[in-house]
mmCIF file of C-alpha atoms in Angstrom:
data_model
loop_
_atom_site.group_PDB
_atom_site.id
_atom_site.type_symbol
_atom_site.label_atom_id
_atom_site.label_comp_id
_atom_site.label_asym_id
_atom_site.label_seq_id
_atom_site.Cartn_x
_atom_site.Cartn_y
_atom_site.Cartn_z
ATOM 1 C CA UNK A 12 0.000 0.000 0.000
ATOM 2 C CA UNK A 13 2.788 2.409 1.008
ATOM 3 C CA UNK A 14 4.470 2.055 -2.250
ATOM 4 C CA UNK A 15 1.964 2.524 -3.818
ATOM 5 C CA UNK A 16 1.388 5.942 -2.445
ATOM 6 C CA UNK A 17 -1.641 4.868 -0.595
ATOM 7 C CA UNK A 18 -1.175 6.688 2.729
ATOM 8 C CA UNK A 19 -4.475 6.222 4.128
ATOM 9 C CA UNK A 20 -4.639 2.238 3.691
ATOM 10 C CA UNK A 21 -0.982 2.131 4.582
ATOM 11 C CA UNK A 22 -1.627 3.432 8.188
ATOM 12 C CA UNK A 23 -5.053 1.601 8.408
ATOM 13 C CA UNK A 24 -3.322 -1.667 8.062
ATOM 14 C CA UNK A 25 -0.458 -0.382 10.583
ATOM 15 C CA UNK A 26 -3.046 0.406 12.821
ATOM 16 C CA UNK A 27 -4.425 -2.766 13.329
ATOM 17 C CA UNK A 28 -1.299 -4.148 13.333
ATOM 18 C CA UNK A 29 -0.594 -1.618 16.706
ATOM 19 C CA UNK A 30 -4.111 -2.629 18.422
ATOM 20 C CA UNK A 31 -3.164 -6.339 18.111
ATOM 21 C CA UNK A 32 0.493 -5.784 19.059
ATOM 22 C CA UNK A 33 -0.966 -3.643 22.214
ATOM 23 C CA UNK A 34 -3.364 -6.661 23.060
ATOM 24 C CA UNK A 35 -0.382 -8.587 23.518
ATOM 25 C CA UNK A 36 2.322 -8.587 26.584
ATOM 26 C CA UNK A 37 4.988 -5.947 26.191
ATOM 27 C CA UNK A 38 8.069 -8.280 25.553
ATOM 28 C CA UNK A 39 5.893 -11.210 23.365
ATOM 29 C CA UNK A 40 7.446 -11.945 19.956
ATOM 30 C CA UNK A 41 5.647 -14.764 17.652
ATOM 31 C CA UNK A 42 8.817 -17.669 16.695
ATOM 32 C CA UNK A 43 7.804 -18.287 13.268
ATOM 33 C CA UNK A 44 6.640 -14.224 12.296
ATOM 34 C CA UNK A 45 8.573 -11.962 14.594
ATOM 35 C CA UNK A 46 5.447 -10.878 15.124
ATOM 36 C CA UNK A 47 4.719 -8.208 18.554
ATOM 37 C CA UNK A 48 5.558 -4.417 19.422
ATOM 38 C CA UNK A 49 9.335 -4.003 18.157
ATOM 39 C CA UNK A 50 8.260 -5.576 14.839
ATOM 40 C CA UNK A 51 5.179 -3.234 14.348
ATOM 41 C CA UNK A 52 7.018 -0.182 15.120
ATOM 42 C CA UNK A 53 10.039 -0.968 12.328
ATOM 43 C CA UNK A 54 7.020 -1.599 9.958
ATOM 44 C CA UNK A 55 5.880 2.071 11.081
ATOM 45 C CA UNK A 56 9.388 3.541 10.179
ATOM 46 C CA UNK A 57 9.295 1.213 7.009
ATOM 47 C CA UNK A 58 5.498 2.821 5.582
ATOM 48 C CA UNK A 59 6.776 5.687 6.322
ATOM 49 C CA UNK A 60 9.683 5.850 4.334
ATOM 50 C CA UNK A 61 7.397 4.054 1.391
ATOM 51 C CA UNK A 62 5.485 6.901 1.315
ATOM 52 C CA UNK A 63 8.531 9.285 1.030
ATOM 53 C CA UNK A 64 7.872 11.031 4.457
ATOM 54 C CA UNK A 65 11.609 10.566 5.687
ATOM 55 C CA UNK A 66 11.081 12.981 8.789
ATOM 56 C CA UNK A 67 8.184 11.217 10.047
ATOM 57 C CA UNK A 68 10.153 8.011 9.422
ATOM 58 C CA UNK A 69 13.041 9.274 11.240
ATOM 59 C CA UNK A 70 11.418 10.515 13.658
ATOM 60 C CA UNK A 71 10.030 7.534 14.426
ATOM 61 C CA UNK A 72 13.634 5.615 14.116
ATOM 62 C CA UNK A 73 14.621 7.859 16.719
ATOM 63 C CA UNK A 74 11.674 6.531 19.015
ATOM 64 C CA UNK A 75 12.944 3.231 18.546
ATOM 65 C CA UNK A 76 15.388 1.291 21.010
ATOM 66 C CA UNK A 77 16.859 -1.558 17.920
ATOM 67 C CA UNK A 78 18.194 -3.476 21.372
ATOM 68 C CA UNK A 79 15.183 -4.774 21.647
ATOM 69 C CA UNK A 80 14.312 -5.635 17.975
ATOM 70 C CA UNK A 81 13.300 -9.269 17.827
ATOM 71 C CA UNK A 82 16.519 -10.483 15.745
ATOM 72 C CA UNK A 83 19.711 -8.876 13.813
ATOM 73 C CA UNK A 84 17.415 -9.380 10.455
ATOM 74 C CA UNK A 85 15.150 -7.065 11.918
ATOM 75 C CA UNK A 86 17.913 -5.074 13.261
ATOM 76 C CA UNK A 87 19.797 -4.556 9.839
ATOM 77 C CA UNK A 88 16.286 -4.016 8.354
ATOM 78 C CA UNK A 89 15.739 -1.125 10.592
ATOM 79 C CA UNK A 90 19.287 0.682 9.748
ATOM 80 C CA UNK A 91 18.188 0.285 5.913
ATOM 81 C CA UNK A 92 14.943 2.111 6.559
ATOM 82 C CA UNK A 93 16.872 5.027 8.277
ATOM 83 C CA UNK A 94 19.544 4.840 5.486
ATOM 84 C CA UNK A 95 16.101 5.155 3.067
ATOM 85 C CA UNK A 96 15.398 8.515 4.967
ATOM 86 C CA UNK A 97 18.402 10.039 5.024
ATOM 87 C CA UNK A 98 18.754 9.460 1.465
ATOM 88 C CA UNK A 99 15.164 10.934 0.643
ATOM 89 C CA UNK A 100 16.486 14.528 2.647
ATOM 90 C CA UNK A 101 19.338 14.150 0.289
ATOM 91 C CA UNK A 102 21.983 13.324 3.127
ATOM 92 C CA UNK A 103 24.143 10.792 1.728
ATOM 93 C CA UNK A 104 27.107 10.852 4.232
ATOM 94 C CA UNK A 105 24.362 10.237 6.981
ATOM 95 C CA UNK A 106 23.222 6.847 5.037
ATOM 96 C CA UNK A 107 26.203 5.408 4.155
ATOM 97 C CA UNK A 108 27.428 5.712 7.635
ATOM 98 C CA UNK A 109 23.900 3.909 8.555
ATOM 99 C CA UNK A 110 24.089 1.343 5.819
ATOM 100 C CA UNK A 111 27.314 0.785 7.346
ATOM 101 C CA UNK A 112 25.862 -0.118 10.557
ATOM 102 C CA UNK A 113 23.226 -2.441 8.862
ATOM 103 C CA UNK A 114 25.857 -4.485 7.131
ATOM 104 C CA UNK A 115 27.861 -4.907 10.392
ATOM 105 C CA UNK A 116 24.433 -6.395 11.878
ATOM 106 C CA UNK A 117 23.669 -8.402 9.161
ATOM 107 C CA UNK A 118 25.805 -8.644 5.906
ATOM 108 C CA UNK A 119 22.892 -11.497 4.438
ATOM 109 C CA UNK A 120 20.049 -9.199 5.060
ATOM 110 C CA UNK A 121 21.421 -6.016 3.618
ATOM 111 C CA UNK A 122 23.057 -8.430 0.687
ATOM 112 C CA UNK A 123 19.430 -10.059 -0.049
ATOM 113 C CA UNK A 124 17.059 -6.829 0.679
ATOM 114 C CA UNK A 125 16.310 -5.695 -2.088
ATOM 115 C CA UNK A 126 15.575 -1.775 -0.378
ATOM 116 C CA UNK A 127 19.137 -2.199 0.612
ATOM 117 C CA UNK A 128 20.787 -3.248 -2.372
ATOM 118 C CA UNK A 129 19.061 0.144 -3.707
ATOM 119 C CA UNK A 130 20.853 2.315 -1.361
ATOM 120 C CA UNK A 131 24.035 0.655 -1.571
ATOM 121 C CA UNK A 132 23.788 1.544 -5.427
ATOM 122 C CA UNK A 133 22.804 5.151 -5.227
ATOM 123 C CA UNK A 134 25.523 5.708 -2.706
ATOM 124 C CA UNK A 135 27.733 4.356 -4.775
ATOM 125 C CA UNK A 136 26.905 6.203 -7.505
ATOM 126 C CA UNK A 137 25.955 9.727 -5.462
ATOM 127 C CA UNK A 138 28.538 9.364 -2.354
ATOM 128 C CA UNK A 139 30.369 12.780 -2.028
ATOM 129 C CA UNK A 140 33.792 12.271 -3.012
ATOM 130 C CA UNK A 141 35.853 11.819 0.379
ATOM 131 C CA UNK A 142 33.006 8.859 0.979
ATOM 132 C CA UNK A 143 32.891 7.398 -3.035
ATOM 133 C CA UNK A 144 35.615 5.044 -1.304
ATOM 134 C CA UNK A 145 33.538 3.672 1.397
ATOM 135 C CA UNK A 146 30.810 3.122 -0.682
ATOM 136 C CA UNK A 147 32.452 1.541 -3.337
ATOM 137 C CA UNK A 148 33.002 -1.000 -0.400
ATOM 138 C CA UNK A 149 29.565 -1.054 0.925
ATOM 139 C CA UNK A 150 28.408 -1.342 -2.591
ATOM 140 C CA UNK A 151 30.742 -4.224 -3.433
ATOM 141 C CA UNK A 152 30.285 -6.030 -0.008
ATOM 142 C CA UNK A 153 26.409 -6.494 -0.920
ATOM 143 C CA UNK A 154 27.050 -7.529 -4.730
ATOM 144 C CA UNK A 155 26.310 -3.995 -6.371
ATOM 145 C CA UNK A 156 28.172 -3.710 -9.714
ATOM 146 C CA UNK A 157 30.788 -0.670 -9.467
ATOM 147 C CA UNK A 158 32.109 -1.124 -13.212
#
């Protein structure tokens, strides 16, 4: 819905995500989905980078403790969202050094996220010059073509 530019829907479906993450204990976290209240508030930071609001999605982020994210996946996933943001205000040094931090957390996830392999690439091709270096990395590291 978010990518789609469908605000409204976006945030209804969030919402009811919320009121059944609220009926649940504070700490609970479903094995199989990940399911529960860390995992509902990364999806809030996530719609709201879809829908190209990177201040309410940072904003957000900055609400957010990622200790208690349900696993590194989630973790990484979280770091790509902020990277999203800063991107969308046009700060690239702030997303490279977060896309950084994702790939410390988890290499696989940044590598097979499609969001982040995205990022990695227009870093790579946008990094100011005293970062083009460390992006060329990043962007490497993940599988991005820099020929």
């Amino acid at each position: 819905m978010a990518r789609e530019g469908r605000e409204g829907d976006a945030w209804r479906y969030w919402d009811k995500g919320d009121q059944a993450a609220k009926s649940l204990p504070v700490s609970y976290v479903h094995p199989s989905t990940v399911f529960g209240r860390a995992n509902v508030d990364f999806h809030a930071v996530s719609v709201a980078t879809d829908l190209r609001k990177a201040q309410k999605a940072l904003g957000l982020a900055d609400d957010l403790d990622p200790d208690v994210m349900p696993s590194r996946e989630r973790r990484a996933r979280l770091w790509v969202e902020v990277a999203r943001g800063h991107l969308q205000r046009g700060d690239r040094t702030a997303a490279l050094h977060v896309m950084q931090m994702a790939h410390r957390i988890g290499a696989e996830t940044v590598t097979y996220t499609p969001s982040a392999r995205v990022v990695a690439a227009d870093l790579w091709r946008s990094a100011p010059r005293a970062m083009r270096k460390d992006a060329g990395r990043l962007a490497e590291a993940v599988g991005v073509s820099t020929v």
